[in-house]
Coordinates of C-alpha atoms in Angstrom, one line a residue:
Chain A
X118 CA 17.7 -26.7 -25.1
X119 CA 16.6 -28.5 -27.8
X120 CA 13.7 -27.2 -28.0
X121 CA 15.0 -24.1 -28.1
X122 CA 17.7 -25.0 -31.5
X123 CA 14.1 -26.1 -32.9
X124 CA 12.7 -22.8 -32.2
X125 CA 15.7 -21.1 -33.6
X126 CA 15.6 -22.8 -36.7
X127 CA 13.0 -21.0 -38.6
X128 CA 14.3 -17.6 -37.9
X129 CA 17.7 -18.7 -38.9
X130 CA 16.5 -20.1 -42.2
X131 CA 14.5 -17.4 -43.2
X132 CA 18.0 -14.8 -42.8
X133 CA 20.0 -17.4 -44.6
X134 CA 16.9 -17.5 -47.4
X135 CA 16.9 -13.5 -47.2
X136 CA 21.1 -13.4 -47.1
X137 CA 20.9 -15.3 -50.4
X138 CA 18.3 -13.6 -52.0
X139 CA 20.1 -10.3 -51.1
X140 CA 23.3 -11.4 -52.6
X141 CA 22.1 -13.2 -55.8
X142 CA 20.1 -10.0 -56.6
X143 CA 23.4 -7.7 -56.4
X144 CA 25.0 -9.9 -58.8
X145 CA 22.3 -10.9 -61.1
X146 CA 20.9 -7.1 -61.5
X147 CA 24.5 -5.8 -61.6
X148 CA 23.0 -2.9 -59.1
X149 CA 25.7 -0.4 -58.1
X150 CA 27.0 -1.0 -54.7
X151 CA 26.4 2.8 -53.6
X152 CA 22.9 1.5 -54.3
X153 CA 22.8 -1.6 -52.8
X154 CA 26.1 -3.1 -51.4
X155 CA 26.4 -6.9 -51.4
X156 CA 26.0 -8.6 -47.8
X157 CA 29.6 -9.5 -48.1
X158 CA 31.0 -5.6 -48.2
X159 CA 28.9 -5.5 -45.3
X160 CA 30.3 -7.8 -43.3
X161 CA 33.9 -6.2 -44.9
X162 CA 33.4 -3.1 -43.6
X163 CA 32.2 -4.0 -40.2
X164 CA 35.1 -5.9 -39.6
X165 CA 37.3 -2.9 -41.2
X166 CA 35.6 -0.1 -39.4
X167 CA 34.6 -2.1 -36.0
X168 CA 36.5 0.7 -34.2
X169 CA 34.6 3.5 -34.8
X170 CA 31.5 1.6 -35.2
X171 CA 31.8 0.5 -31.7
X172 CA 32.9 4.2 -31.0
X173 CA 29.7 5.4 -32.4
X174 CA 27.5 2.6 -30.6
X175 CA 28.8 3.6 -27.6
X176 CA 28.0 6.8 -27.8
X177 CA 24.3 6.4 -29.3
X178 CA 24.1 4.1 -26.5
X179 CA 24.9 6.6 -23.7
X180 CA 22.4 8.8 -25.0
X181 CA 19.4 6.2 -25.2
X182 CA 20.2 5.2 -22.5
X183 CA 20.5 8.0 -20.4
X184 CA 17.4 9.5 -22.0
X185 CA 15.6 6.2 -21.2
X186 CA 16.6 5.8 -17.1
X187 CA 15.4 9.9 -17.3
X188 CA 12.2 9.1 -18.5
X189 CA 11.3 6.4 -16.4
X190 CA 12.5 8.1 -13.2
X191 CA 10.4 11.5 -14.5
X192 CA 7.7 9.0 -16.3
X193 CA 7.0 7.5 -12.7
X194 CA 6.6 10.3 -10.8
X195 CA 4.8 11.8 -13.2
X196 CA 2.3 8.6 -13.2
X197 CA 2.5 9.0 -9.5
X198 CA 0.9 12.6 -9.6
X199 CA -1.3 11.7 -12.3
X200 CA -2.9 8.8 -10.2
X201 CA -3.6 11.5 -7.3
X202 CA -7.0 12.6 -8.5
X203 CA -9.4 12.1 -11.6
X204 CA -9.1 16.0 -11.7
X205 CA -5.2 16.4 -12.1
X206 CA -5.2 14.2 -14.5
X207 CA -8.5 15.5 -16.8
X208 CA -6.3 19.0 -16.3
X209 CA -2.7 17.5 -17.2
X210 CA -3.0 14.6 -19.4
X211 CA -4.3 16.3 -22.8
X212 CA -0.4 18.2 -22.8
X213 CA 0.8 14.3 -22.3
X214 CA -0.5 13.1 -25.6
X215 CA 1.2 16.2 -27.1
X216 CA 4.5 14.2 -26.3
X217 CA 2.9 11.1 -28.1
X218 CA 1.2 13.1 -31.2
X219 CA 4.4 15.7 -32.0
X220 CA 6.4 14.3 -34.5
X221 CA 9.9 14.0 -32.9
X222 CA 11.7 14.9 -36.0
X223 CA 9.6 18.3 -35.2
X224 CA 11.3 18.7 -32.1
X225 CA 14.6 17.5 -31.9
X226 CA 16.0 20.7 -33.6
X227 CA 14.1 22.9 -30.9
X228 CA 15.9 21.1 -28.0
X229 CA 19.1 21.4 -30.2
X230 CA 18.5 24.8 -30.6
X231 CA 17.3 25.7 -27.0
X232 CA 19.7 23.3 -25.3
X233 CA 22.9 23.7 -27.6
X234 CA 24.3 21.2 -30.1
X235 CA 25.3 17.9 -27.5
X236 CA 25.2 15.2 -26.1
X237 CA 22.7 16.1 -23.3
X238 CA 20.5 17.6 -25.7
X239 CA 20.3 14.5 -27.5
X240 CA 19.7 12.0 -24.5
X241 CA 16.9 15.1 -23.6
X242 CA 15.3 13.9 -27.1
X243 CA 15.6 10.1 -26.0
X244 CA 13.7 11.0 -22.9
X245 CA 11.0 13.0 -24.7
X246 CA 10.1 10.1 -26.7
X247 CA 10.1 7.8 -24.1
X248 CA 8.5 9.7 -21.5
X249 CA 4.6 9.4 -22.9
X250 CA 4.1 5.6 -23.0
X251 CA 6.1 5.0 -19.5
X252 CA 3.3 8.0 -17.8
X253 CA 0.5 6.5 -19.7
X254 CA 1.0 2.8 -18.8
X255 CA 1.9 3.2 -15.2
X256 CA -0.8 5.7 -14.8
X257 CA -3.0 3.4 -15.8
X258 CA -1.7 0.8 -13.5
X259 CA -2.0 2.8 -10.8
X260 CA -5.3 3.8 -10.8
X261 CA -6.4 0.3 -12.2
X262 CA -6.5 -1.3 -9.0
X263 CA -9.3 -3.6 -7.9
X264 CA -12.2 -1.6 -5.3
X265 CA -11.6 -4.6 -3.5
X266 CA -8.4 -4.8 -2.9
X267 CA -8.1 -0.8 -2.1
X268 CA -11.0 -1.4 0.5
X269 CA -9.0 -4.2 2.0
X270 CA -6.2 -1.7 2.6
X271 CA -8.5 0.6 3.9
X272 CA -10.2 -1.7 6.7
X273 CA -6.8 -2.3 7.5
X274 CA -6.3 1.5 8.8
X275 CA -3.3 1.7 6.0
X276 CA -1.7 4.9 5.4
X277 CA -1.5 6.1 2.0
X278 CA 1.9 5.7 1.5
X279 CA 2.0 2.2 2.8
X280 CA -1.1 1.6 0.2
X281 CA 1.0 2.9 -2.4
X282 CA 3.9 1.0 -1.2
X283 CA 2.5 -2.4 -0.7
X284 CA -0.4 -2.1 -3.0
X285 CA -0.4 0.4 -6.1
X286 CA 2.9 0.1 -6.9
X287 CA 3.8 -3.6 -6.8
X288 CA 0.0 -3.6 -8.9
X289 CA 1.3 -1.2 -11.3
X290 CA 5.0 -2.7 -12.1
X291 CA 2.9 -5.1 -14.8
X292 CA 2.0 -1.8 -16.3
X293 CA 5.0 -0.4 -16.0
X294 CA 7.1 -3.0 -17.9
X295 CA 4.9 -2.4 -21.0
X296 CA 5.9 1.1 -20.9
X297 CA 9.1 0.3 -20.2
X298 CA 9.4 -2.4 -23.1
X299 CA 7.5 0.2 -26.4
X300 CA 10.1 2.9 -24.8
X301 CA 13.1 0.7 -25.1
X302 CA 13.4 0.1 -28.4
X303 CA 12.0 4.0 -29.2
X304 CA 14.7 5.3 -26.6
X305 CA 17.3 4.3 -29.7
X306 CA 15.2 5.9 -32.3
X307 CA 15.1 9.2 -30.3
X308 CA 18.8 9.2 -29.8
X309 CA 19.4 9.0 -33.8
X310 CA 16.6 11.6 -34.4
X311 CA 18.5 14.1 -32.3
X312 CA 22.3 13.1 -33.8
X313 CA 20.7 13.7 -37.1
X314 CA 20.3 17.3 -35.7
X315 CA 23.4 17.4 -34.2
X316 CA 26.3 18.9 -35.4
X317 CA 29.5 16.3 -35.2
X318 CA 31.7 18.6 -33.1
X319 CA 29.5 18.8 -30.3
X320 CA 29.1 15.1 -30.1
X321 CA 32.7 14.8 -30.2
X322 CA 32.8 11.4 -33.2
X323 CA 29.6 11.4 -33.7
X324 CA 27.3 8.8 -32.5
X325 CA 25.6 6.6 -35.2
X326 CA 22.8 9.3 -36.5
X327 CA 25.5 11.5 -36.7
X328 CA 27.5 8.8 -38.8
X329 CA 24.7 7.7 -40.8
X330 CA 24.1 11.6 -42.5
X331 CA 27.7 11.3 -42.8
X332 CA 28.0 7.8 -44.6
X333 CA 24.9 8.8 -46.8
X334 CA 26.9 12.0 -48.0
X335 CA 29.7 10.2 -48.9
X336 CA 27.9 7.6 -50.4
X337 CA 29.2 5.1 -48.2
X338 CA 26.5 2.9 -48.6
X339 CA 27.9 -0.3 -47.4
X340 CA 29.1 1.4 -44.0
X341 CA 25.4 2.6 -43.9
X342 CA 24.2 -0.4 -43.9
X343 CA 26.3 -1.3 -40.8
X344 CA 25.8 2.0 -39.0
X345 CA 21.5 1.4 -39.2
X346 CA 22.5 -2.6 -38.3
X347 CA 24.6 -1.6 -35.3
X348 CA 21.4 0.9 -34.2
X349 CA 18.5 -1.8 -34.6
X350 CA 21.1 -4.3 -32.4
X351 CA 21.1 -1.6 -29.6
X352 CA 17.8 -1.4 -29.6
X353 CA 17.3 -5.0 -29.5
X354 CA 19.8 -5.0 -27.0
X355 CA 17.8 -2.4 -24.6
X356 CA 14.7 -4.3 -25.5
X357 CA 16.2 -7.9 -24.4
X358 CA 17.6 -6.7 -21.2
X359 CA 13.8 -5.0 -19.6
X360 CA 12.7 -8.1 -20.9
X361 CA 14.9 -10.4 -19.2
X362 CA 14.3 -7.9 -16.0
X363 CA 10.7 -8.3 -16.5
X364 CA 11.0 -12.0 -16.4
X365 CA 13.6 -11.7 -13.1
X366 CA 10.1 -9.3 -12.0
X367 CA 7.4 -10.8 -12.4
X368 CA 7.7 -15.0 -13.5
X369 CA 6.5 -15.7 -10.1
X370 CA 3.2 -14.0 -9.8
X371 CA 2.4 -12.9 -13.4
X372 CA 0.2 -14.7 -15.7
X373 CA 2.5 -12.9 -18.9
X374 CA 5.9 -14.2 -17.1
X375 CA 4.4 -17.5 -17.0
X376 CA 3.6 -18.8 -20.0
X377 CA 6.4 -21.6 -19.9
X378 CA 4.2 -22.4 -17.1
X379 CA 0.9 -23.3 -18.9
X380 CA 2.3 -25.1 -21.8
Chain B
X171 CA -42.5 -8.6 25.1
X172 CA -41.6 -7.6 28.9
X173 CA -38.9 -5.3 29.2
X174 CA -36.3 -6.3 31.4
X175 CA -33.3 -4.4 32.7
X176 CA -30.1 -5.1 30.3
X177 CA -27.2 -3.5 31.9
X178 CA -24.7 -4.2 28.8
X179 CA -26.2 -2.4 25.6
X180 CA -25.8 -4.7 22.8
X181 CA -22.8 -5.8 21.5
X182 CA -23.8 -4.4 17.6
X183 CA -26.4 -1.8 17.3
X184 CA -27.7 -0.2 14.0
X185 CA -30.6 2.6 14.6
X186 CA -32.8 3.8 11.7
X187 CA -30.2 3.6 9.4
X188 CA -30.7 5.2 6.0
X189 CA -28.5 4.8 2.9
X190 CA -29.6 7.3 -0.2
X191 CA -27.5 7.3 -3.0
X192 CA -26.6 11.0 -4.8
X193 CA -28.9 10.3 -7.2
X194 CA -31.5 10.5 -4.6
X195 CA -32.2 6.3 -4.6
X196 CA -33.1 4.7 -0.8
X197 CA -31.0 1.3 -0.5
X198 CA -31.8 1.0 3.1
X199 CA -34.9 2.9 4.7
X200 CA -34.6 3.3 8.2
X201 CA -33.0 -0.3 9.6
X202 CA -33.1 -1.4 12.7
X203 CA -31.0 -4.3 14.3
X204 CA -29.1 -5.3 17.0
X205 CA -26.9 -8.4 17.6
X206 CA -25.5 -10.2 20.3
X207 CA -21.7 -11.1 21.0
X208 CA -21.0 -14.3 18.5
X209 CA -24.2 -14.4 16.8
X210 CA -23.8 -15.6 13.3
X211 CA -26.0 -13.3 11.3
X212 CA -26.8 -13.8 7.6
X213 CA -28.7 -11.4 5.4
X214 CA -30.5 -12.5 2.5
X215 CA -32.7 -10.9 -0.2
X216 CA -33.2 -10.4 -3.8
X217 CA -30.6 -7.9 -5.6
X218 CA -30.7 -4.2 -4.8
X219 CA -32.0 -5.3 -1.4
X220 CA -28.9 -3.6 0.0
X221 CA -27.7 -6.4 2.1
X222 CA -23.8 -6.1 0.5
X223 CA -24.7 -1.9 1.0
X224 CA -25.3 -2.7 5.0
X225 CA -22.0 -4.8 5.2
X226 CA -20.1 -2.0 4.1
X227 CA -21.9 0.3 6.4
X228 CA -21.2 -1.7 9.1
X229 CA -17.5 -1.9 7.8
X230 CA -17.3 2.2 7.5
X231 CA -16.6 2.0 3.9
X232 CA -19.6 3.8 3.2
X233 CA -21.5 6.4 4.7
X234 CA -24.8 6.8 6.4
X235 CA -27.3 8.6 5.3
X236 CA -28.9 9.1 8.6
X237 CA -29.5 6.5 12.0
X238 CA -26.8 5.7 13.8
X239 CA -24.3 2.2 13.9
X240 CA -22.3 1.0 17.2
X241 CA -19.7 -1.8 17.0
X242 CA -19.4 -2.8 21.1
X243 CA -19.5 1.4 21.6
X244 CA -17.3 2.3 18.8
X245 CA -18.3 4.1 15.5
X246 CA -17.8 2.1 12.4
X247 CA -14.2 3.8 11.3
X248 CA -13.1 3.4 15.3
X249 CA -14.0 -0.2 15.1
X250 CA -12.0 -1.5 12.2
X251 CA -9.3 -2.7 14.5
X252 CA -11.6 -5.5 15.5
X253 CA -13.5 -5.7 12.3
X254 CA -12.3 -8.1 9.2
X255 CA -14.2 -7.9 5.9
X256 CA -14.0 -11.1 3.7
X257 CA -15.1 -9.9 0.1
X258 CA -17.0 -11.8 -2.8
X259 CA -13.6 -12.6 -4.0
X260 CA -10.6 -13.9 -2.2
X261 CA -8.7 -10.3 -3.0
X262 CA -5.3 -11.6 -2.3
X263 CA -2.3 -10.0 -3.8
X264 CA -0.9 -11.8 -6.9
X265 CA 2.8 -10.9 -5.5
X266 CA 2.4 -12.4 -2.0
X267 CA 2.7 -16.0 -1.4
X268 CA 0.0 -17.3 0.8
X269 CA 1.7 -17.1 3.6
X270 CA 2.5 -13.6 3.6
X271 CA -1.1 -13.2 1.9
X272 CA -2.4 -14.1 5.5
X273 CA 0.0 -12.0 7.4
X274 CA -0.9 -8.8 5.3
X275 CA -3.5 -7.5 8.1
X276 CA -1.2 -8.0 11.1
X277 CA 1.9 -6.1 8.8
X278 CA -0.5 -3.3 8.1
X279 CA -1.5 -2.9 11.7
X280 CA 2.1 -2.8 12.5
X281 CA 1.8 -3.8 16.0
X282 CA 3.4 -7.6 15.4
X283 CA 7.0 -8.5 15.1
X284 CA 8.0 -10.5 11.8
X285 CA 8.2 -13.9 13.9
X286 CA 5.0 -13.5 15.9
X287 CA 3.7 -12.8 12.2
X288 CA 5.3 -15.7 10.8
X289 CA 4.1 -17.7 14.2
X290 CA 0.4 -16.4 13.6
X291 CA 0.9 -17.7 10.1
X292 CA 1.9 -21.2 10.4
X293 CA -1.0 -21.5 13.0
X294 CA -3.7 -20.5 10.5
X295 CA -2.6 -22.1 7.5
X296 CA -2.7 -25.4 9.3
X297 CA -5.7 -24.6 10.6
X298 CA -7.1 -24.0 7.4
X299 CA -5.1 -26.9 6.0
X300 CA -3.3 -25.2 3.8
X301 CA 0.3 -25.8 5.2
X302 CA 1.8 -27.7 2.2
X303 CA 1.3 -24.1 0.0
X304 CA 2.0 -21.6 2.3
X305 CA 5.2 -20.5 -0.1
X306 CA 3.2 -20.4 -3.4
X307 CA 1.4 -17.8 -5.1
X308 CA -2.2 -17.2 -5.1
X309 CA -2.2 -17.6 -8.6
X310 CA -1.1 -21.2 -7.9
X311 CA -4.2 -22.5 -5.9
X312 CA -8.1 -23.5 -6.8
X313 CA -10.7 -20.9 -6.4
X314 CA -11.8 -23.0 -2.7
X315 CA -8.2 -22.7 -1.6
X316 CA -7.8 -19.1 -2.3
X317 CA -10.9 -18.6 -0.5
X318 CA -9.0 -20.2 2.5
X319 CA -6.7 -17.8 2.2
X320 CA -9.2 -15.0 2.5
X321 CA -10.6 -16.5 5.3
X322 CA -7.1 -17.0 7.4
X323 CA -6.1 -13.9 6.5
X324 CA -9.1 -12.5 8.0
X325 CA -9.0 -14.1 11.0
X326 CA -5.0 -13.8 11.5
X327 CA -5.8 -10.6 13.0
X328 CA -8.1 -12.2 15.2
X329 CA -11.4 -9.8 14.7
X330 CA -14.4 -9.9 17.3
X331 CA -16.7 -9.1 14.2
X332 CA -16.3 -10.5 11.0
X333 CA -17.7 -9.0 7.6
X334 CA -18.6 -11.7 4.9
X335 CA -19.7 -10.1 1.9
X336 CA -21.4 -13.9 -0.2
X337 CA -18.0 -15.0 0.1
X338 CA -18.5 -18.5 -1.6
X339 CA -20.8 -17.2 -4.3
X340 CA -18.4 -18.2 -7.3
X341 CA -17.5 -21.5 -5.7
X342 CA -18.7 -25.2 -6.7
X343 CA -21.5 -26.8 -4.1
X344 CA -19.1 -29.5 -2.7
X345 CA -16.4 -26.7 -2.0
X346 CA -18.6 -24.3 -0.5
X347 CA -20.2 -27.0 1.1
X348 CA -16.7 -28.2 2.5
X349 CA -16.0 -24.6 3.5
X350 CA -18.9 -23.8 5.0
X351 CA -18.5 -26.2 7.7
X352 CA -14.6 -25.3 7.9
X353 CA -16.3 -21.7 8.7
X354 CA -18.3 -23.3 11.9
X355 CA -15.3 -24.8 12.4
X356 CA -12.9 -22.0 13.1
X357 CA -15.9 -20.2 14.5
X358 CA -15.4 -22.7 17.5
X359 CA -12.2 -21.2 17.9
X360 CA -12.6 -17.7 17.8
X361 CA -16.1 -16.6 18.7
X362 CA -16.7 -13.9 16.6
X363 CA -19.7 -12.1 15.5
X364 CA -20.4 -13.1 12.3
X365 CA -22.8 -11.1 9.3
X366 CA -22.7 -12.9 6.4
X367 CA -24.5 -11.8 2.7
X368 CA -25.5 -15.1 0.9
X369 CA -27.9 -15.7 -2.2
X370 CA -28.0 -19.3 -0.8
X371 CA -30.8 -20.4 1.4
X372 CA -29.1 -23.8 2.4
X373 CA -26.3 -22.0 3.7
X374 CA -27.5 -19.7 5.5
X375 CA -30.0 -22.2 7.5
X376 CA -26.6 -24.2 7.8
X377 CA -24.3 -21.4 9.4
X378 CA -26.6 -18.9 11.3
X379 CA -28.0 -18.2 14.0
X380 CA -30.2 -15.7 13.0
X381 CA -31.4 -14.7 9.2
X382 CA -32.7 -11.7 8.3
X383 CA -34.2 -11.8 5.1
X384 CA -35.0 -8.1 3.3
X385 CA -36.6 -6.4 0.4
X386 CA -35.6 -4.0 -1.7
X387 CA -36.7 -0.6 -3.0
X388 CA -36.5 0.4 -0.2
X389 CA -34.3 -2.1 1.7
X390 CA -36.0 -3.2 4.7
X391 CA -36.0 -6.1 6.8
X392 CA -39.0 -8.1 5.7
X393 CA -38.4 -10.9 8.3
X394 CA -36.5 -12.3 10.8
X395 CA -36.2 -16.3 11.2
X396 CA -34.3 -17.3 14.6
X397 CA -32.4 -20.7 13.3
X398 CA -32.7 -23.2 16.5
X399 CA -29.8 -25.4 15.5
X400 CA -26.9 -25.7 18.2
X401 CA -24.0 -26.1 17.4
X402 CA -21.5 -27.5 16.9
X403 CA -23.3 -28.4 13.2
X404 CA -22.4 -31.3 11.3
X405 CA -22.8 -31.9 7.6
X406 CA -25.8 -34.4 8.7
X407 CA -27.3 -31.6 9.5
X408 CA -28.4 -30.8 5.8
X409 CA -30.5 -33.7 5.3
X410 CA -32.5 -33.9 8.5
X411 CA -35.9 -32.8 8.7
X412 CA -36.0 -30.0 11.0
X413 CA -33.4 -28.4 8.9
X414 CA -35.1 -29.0 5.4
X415 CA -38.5 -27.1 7.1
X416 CA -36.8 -24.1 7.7
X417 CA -34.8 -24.0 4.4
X418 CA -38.5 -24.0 2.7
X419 CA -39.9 -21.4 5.3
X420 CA -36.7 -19.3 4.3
X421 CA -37.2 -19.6 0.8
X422 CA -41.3 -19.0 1.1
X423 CA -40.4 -15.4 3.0
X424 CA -37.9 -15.1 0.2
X425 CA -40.5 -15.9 -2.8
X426 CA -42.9 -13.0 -0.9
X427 CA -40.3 -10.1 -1.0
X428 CA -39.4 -11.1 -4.8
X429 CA -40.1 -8.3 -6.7
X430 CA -42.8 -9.7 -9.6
X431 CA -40.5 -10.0 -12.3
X432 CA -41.1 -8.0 -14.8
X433 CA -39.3 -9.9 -18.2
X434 CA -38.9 -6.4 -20.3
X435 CA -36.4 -5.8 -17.2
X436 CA -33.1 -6.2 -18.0
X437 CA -32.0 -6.5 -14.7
X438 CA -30.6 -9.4 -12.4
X439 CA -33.3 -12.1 -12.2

């Protein structure tokens, strides 16, 4: 524990240094606050607006997160397929890196205009820009495993689906955490992307893209602020909670769970 | 020699085999080889002899070219059931603890309730001495005690021929040393028929009772050295006389199949 308060020091100085610096620059520079806002109108408005903030999070949240759980349900049995044969995967895997390579600004008004202006089509975004890193790291689990150990299986008259069962998959669920870990902080970028497209009716309140194109209209700079502070703490949220799972995973058996271990 | 009339046909028989590669490359030209029931075999040679190649033919995880191989009747596929392979490393799964690392083989043959499993377990593990770690993860353990692991694991599904592909090749002298008698050991227990590739002459005059000692390009066997040694074997063994003879002969019929090294070759020395 107290090596931990240690540990949480420098972080926590560095905001307080950053804080400061923020705030002394507002006053100093006399900058506008629909330019800059001071931390403190911030903090105001958070407290002020914390309703619909919260409403907006939640919403945001359903969609990443329900593009997310999509994408690594689909992102798995994609891998799965993909781990088949050398040949599906020479055939299929080019049109994977298309997810990776198209800009997702690109394509989050051609789900929004194929799939109608909602919340669906959003989380259909989410899952579009998670789906590439989860196929692509599990894949590569899957097919990464040792001659040795596959040979082992083999003298053992295994069926296949008790050598994926027992073998590729528990191999693979190291690779699959990385996926899951770049996805879960993207997941919340995707959302907004596709609530930027949105149109507020269809996502009833509007989720926090939605709100951010409307705060930046209205030159509400300091609810902004909050609105892409709220975002970055959901995705830190997502990201937190596969890591904590990942830990719960793997601490026993995994040299990256371990580290604690080595020290 | 006089032929005499041998009503059981040999327990392992291999017959011309041939191994060629796609690429058109002979690892094994036309072997020949039989074995008794629990004859402790090893097969040593330089690299590319295809000693590691024959283990796996014998295992059915690769195929012949041409000849034929019998495992007490049974194609090499048929005979996995009585067939464990111990590989150059101890191949365990990082999830497993060790005791369900040794109970992998009987859980994949399916033919074992969990508590005869779990019964076969704690039998092994103290016979391999590894009782106090039986709940840990491999990841936990020395390179000798995983090798243990291997090796119980192997024989929890009590095989009548065992595989041994230079299992303690990455291993310190005093452990392999140490585990080389625990292999002669067990051996007492369970007499299984034992081929074992090995790069070390010392211990293969220590554990067999036969070495076979081949060349490569093609891979043939060069020689055969009968060891006389009965067993059981004892680590005195290694310093006596008799034993230190043969070592040297072994090594001499090794020197003579050693390709003259060529030092523009970038290969294995």
């Amino acid at each position: 524990m107290k090596k931990f308060l240690i540990q949480a020091a420098w972080p926590l100085a560095v905001f307080v240094v950053v804080i400061t610096a923020w705030h002394l620059c507002c006053r100093w520079l006399a900058i506008p606050a629909y330019v800059l806002p001071q931390p403190s109108a911030v903090v105001r408005v958070v407290i002020e607006r914390h309703q619909t903030l919260w409403n907006a999070f939640c919403i945001t949240a359903l969609e990443a997160g329900g593009g997310y759980l999509l994408s690594i349900l689909g992102g798995v049995v994609i891998a799965l397929f993909f781990a088949q044969s050398p040949l599906i995967r020479r055939s299929f895997y080019p049109y994977t890196i298309l997810l990776q390579t198209v800009p997702i600004v690109a394509i989050a008004p051609l789900i929004l205009m194929w799939f109608g202006s909602g919340l669906r089509s959003v989380m259909l975004v989410a899952f579009v820009i998670c789906l590439f890193p989860i196929i692509a790291n599990t894949t590569q689990g899957l097919i990464s495993v040792p001659r040795n150990l596959i040979d082992l299986f083999v003298m053992s008259n295994a069926s296949r689906s008790r050598q994926l069962l027992k073998l590729r998959l528990p191999y693979a669920l190291p690779h699959l955490f990385v996926g899951l870990r770049i996805s879960a902080g993207i997941s919340v970028i995707g959302a907004v992307t596709g609530e930027l497209f949105a149109s507020s009716n269809a996502v009833g309140e509007g989720g926090l893209g939605y709100s951010i194109t409307y705060a930046n209209s209205q030159l509400q700079t300091d609810y902004l602020f909050a609105l892409v502070l709220t975002a970055s703490l959901l995705g830190f949220l997502f990201f937190f909670t596969i890591t904590a799972l990942e830990w719960l995973c793997l601490r026993k058996w995994h040299e990256s769970a371990m580290k604690t271990d080595a020290d | 020699m006089i032929p005499t009339a041998n009503p059981q046909p040999p327990f392992i028989t291999l017959d011309s085999v041939t191994k060629r590669w796609s690429n058109g490359a002979t690892v094994l030209d036309g072997l020949s080889l039989q074995a008794e029931r629990g004859e402790f075999i090893s097969l040593i040679g330089p690299s590319g002899c295809g000693k590691s190649t024959l283990l796996r033919l014998l295992a059915g995880l690769s195929g012949l070219s041409s000849g034929s191989v019998k495992l007490d009747g049974m194609l090499p596929e048929s005979a996995r059931e009585i067939m464990s392979f111990i590989f150059q490393d101890a191949t365990l799964l990082p999830w497993r603890t060790v005791r369900s690392n040794v109970e992998l083989g009987l859980e994949l043959e399916g033919k074992t309730t969990e508590s005869q499993r779990h019964k076969t377990s704690t039998e092994l593990l103290q016979w391999v001495g590894l009782s106090d770690v039986a709940d840990l993860h491999p990841r936990q353990l020395s390179g000798g005690m995983r090798m243990r692991v291997s090796i119980a694991r192997a024989l929890a599904t009590r095989p009548k021929i065992l595989l041994m592909d230079e299992p303690f090749g990455a291993l310190d002298e005093m452990t392999r040393d140490f585990l080389n008698e625990e292999v002669l050991r067990l051996r007492e227990n369970d007499q299984f028929t034992t081929f074992f590739v090995t790069h070390s002459v010392a211990e293969a005059v220590f554990l067999s009772t036969r070495i076979l000692v081949l060349r490569a390009k093609p891979g043939q066997i060069a020689r055969e050295i009968p060891v006389p040694f009965s067993y059981p074997r004892t680590a005195a063994l290694r310093s006596a006389p008799e034993f230190l003879r043969l070592v040297g002969e072994v090594s001499a019929a090794l020197r003579s199949v050693q390709v003259p090294s060529n030092p523009s070759n970038p290969g294995h020395p």
